[in-house]
XYZ file of C-alpha atoms in Angstrom:
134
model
C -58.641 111.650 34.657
C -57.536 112.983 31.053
C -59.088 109.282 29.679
C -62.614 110.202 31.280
C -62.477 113.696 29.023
C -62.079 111.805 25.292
C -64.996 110.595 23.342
C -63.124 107.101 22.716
C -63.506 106.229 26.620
C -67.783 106.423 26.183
C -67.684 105.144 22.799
C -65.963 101.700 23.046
C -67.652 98.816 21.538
C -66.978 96.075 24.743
C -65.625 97.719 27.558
C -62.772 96.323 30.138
C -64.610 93.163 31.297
C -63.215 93.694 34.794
C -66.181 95.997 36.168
C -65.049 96.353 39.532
C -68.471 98.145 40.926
C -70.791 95.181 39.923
C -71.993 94.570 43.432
C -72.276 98.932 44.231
C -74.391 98.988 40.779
C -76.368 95.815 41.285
C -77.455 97.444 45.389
C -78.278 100.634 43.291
C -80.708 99.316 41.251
C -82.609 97.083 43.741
C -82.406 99.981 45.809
C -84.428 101.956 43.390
C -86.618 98.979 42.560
C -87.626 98.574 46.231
C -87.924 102.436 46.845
C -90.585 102.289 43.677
C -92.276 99.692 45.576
C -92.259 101.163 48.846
C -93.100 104.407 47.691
C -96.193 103.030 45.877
C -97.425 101.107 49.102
C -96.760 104.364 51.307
C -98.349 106.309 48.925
C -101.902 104.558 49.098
C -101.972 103.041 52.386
C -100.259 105.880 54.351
C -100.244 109.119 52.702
C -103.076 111.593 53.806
C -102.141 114.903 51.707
C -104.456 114.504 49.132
C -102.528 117.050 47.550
C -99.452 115.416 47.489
C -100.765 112.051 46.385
C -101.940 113.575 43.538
C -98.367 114.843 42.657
C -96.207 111.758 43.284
C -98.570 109.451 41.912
C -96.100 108.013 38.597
C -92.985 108.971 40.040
C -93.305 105.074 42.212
C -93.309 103.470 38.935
C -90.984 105.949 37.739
C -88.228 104.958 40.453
C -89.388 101.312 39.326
C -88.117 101.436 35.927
C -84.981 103.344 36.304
C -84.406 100.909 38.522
C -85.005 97.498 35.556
C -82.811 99.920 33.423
C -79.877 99.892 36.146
C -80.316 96.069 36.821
C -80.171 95.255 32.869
C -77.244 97.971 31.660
C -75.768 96.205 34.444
C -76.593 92.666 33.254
C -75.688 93.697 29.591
C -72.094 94.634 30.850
C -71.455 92.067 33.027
C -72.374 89.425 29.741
C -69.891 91.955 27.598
C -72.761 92.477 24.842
C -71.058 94.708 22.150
C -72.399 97.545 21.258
C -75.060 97.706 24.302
C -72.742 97.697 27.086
C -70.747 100.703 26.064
C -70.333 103.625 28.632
C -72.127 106.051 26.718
C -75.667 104.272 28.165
C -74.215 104.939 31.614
C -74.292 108.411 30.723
C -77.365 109.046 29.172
C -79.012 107.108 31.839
C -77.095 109.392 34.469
C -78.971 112.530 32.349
C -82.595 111.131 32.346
C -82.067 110.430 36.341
C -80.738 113.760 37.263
C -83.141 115.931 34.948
C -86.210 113.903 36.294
C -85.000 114.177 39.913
C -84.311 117.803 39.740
C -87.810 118.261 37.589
C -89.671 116.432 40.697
C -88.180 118.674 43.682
C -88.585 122.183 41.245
C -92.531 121.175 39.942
C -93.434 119.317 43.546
C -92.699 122.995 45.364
C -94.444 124.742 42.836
C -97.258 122.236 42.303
C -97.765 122.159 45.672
C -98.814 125.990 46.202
C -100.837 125.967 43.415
C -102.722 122.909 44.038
C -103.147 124.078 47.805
C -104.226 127.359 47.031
C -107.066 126.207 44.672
C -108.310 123.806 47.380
C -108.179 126.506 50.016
C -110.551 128.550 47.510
C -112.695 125.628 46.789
C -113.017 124.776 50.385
C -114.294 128.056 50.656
C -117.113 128.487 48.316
C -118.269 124.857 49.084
C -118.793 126.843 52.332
C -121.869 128.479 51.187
C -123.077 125.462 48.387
C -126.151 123.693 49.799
C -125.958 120.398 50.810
C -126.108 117.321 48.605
C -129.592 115.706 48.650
C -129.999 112.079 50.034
């Protein structure tokens, strides 16, 4: 545990070649590749919240490229590229995912409201707009 708390750890040039979660981190990203992809097809074949269309529409090719960056970190480790297959990329990668995953559930709930409120209000006064002509 005390060599995960020193800078050194992150910051070495070619890490131990012996990666022993290769096959955990190579599921991960095609598992975030294929949720991209699904999440894109659900999203315009299958999805009928306007609303909610409207807020997850780039986080499918969102999930896509986090996913490319998992496959090639891993890729670049597995080939023992100096320099590019240091831990610290792990790390900052880890960041980016968890600030944009917790930045999609807090703006989604609050999006959501919003967006519905304005539509209730709109569906309203279209109430009393006259009709288009034909």
């Amino acid at each position: 545990m005390e060599r995960f708390l020193t800078l050194k750890y992150y910051f070495v040039a070619l890490p131990d070649p012996n990666f022993q979660f290769t096959k955990l981190t190579f599921a991960v990203g095609l598992l975030l590749l294929l949720a991209g992809v699904a999440l894109g097809i659900y999203r315009k074949k299958y999805l009928k919240d306007v609303i909610t269309k409207k807020i997850i529409r780039k986080y499918p090719g969102l999930l896509k490229t986090y996913g490319l960056l998992v496959l090639i970190l891993l890729l670049v480790r597995e080939t023992g590229i100096p320099y590019l297959s240091m831990r610290i990329w792990w790390v900052v990668f880890l960041i980016f995912f968890l600030y944009s995953v917790i930045k999609f559930l807090y703006t989604y709930r609050r999006e959501y409201k919003k967006r519905s409120v304005h539509a209730h209000k709109r569906s309203i006064n279209k109430k009393y707009l006259p009709a288009k002509k034909r």
